Short mmCIF file of C-alpha atoms in Angstrom, two decimals:
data_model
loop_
_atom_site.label_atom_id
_atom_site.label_comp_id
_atom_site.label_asym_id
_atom_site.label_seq_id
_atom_site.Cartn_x
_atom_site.Cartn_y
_atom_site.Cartn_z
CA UNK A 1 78.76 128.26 130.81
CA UNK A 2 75.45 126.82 129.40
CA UNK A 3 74.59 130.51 127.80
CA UNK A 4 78.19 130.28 125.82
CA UNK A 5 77.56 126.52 124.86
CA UNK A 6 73.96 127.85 123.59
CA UNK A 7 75.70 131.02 122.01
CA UNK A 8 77.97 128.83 120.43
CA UNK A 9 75.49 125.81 119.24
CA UNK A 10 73.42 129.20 117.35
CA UNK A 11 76.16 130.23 115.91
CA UNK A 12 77.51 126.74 114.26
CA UNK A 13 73.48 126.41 113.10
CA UNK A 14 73.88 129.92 111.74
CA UNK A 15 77.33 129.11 109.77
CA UNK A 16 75.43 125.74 108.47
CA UNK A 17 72.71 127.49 106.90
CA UNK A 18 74.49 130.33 105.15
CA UNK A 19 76.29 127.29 103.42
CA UNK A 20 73.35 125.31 103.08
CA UNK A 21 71.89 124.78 99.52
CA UNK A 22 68.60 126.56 100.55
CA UNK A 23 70.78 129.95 101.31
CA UNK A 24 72.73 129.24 97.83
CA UNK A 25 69.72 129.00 96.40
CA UNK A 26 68.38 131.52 97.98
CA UNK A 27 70.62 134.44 97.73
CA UNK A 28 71.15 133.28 94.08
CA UNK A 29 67.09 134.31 93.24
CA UNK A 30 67.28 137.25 95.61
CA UNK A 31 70.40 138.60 93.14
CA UNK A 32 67.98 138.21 90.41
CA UNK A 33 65.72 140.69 92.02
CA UNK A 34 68.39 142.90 92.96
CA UNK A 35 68.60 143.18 88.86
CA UNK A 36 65.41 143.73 88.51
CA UNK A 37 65.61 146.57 91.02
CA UNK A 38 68.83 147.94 89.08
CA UNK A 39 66.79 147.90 85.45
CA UNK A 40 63.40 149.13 87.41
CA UNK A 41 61.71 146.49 86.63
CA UNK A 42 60.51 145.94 90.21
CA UNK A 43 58.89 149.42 90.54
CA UNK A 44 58.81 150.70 94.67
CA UNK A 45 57.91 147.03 95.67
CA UNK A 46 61.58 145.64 94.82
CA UNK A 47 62.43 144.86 98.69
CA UNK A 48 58.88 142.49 98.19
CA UNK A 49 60.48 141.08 95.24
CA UNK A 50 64.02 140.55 96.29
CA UNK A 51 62.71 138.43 99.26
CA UNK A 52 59.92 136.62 97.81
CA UNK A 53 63.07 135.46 95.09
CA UNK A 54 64.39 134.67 97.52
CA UNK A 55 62.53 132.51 99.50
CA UNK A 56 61.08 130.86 96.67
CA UNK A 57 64.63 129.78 95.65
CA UNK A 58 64.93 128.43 99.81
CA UNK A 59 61.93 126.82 98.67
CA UNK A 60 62.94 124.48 95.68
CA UNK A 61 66.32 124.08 96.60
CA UNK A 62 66.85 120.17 97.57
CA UNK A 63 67.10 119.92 101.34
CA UNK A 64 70.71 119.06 102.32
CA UNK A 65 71.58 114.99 102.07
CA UNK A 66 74.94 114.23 104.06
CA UNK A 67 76.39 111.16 102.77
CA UNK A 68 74.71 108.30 105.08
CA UNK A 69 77.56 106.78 106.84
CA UNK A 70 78.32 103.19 106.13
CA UNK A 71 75.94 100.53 107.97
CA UNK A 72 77.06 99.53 111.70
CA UNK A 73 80.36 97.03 111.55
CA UNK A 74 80.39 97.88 107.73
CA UNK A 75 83.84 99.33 107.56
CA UNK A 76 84.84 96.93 110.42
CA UNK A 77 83.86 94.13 107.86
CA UNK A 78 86.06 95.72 104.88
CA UNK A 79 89.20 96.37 107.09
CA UNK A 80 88.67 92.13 108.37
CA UNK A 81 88.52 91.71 104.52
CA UNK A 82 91.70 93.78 103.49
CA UNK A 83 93.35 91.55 106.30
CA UNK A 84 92.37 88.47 105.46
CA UNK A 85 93.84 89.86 101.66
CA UNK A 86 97.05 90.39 103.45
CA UNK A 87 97.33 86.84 104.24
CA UNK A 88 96.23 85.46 101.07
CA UNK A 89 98.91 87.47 99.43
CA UNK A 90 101.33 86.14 101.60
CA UNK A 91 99.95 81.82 101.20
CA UNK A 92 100.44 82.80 97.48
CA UNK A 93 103.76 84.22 97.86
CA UNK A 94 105.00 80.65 98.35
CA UNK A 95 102.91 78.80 95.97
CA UNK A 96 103.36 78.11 92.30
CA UNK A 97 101.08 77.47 89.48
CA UNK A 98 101.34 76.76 86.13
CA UNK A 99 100.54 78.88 83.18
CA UNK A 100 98.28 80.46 82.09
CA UNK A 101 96.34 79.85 85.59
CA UNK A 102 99.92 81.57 87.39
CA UNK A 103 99.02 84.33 85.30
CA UNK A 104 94.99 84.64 85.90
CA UNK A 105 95.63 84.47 89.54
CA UNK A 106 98.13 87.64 89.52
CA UNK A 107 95.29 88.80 87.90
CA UNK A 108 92.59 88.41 90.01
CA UNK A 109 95.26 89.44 92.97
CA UNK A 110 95.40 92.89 91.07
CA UNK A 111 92.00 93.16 91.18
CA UNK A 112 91.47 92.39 94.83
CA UNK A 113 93.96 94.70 95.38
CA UNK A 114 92.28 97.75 93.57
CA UNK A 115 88.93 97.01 95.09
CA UNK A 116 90.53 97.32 98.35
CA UNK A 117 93.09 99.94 98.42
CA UNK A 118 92.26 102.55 100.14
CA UNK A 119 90.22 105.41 99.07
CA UNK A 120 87.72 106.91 97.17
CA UNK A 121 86.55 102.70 95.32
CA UNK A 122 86.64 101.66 99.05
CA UNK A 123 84.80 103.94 100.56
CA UNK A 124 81.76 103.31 97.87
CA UNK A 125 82.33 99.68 98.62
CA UNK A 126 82.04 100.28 102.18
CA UNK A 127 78.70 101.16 101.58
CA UNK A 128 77.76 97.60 99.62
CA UNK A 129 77.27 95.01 101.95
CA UNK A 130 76.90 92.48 99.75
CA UNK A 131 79.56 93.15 97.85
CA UNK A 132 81.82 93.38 100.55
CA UNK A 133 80.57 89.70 101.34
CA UNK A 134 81.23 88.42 97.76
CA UNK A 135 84.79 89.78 98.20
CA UNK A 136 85.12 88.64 101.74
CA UNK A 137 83.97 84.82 100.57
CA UNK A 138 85.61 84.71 97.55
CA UNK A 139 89.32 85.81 99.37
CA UNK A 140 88.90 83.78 102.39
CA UNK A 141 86.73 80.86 101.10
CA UNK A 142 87.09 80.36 97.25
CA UNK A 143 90.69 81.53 96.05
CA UNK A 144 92.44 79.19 98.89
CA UNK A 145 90.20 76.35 98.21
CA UNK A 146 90.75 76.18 94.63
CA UNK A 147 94.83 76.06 94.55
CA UNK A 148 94.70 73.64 97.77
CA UNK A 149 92.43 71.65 95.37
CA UNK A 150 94.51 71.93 92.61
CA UNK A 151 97.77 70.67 94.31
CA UNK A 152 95.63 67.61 95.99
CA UNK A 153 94.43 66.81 92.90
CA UNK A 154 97.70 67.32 90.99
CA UNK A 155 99.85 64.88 93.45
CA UNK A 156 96.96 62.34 92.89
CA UNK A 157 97.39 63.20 88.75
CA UNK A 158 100.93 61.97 88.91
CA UNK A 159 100.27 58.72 90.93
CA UNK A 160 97.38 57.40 88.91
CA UNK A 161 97.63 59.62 85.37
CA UNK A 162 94.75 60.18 83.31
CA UNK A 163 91.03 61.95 83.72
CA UNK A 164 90.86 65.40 83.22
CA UNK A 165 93.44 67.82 83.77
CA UNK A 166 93.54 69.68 87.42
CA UNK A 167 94.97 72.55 85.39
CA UNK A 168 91.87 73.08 83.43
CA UNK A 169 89.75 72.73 86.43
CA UNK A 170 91.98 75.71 87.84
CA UNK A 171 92.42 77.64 85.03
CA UNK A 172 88.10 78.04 84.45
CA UNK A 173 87.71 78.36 88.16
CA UNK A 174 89.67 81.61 88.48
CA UNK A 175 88.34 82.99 85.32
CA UNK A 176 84.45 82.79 87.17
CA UNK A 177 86.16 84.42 90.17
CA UNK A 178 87.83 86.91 88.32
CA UNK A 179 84.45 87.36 86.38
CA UNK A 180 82.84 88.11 89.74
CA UNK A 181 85.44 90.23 90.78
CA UNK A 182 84.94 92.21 87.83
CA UNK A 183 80.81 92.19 88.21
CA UNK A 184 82.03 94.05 91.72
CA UNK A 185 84.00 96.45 89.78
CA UNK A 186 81.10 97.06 87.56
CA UNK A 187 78.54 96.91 90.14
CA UNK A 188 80.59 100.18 92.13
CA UNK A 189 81.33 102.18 88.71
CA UNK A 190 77.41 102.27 88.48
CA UNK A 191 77.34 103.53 92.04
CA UNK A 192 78.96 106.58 90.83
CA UNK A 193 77.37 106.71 87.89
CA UNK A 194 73.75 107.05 89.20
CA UNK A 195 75.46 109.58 91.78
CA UNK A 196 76.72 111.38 88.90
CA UNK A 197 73.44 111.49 87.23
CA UNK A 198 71.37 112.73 90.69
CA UNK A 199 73.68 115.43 90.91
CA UNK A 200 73.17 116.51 87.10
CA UNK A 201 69.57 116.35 88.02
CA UNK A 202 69.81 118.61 90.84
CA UNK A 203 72.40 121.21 88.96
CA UNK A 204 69.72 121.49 85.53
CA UNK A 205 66.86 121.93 88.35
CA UNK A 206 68.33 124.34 90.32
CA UNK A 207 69.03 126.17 86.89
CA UNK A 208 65.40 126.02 85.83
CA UNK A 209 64.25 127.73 88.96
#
């Protein structure tokens, strides 16, 4: 039993490397010198040449970098946050606001609800603790407080009129949170877009050697 789990534990290491970079790499050089044997260039030492291209291209390759999983009670965190969402959604099913703050709310609620969806934007947020907080305070803390405040303030409006307008107050209130939301957005799209560059990095390296 323990030689078959050994036989099988070489095996999956074996399968690993010939899809590792370094092989890719590897065997890509070591067709180079198989060229160079076809043209001659590489005279009676072309086995010496096909492996030395090919090690050197093990050599340079990048070693391999598996995606680090998301930090302990990360994802834990975002799936508390996407339920707390759920019942925000539903507290605002039952409330109404005036316009044009009605309107920047459904707004903002969009948002939210892109951030979170799942898929390829969560899983990059998964990995952004502090963004996950920001969207975690903002849904739980921030949007709730500022329509409860709204509607205190608005029943106090009509008793004793005058001062400034609650509907101001609300309207500039959810234009910083959907500003934040949006600094989120922003904040992940760069994510990528340094990922995007790395890998460009890698690809024009890999194509010099």
């Amino acid at each position: 039993m323990a030689t078959n789990r050994a036989s099988g534990s070489a095996a999956a290491r074996a399968l690993r490397y010939l899809e590792s970079k370094k092989n890719l790499a590897g065997s890509a050089c070591g067709v180079a010198g198989v060229v160079l044997t076809l043209t001659g260039a590489a005279g009676t030492y072309w086995p010496l040449v096909v492996a030395g291209l090919y090690g050197a291209g093990a050599l340079v390759a990048p070693p391999e970098r598996p995606a680090p999983p998301p930090p302990a009670g990360l994802t834990e965190q975002l799936n508390g946050v996407r339920e707390q969402f759920g019942r925000l959604r539903e507290y605002l099913a039952e409330v109404e606001l005036p316009e044009p703050a009605g309107g920047r709310l459904a707004e903002l609620v969009e948002l939210y609800a892109a951030l979170l969806e799942p898929g390829w934007v969560a899983d990059v947020l998964a990995g952004e603790p502090e963004l996950v907080h920001a969207l975690s305070r903002a849904i739980e803390v921030d949007v709730p407080e500022c329509v409860d405040t709204f509607n205190r303030t608005r029943w106090w409006t009509r008793l004793t009129p005058g001062g400034e307008s609650p509907e101001r107050h609300l309207e500039r209130q959810l234009e910083l949170l959907h500003e934040e939301a949006e600094r989120v957005a922003a904040d992940l799209r760069e994510t990528e877009a340094r990922r995007q560059q790395t890998h460009t990095a890698y690809l024009e390296e890999r194509g010099r050697s």
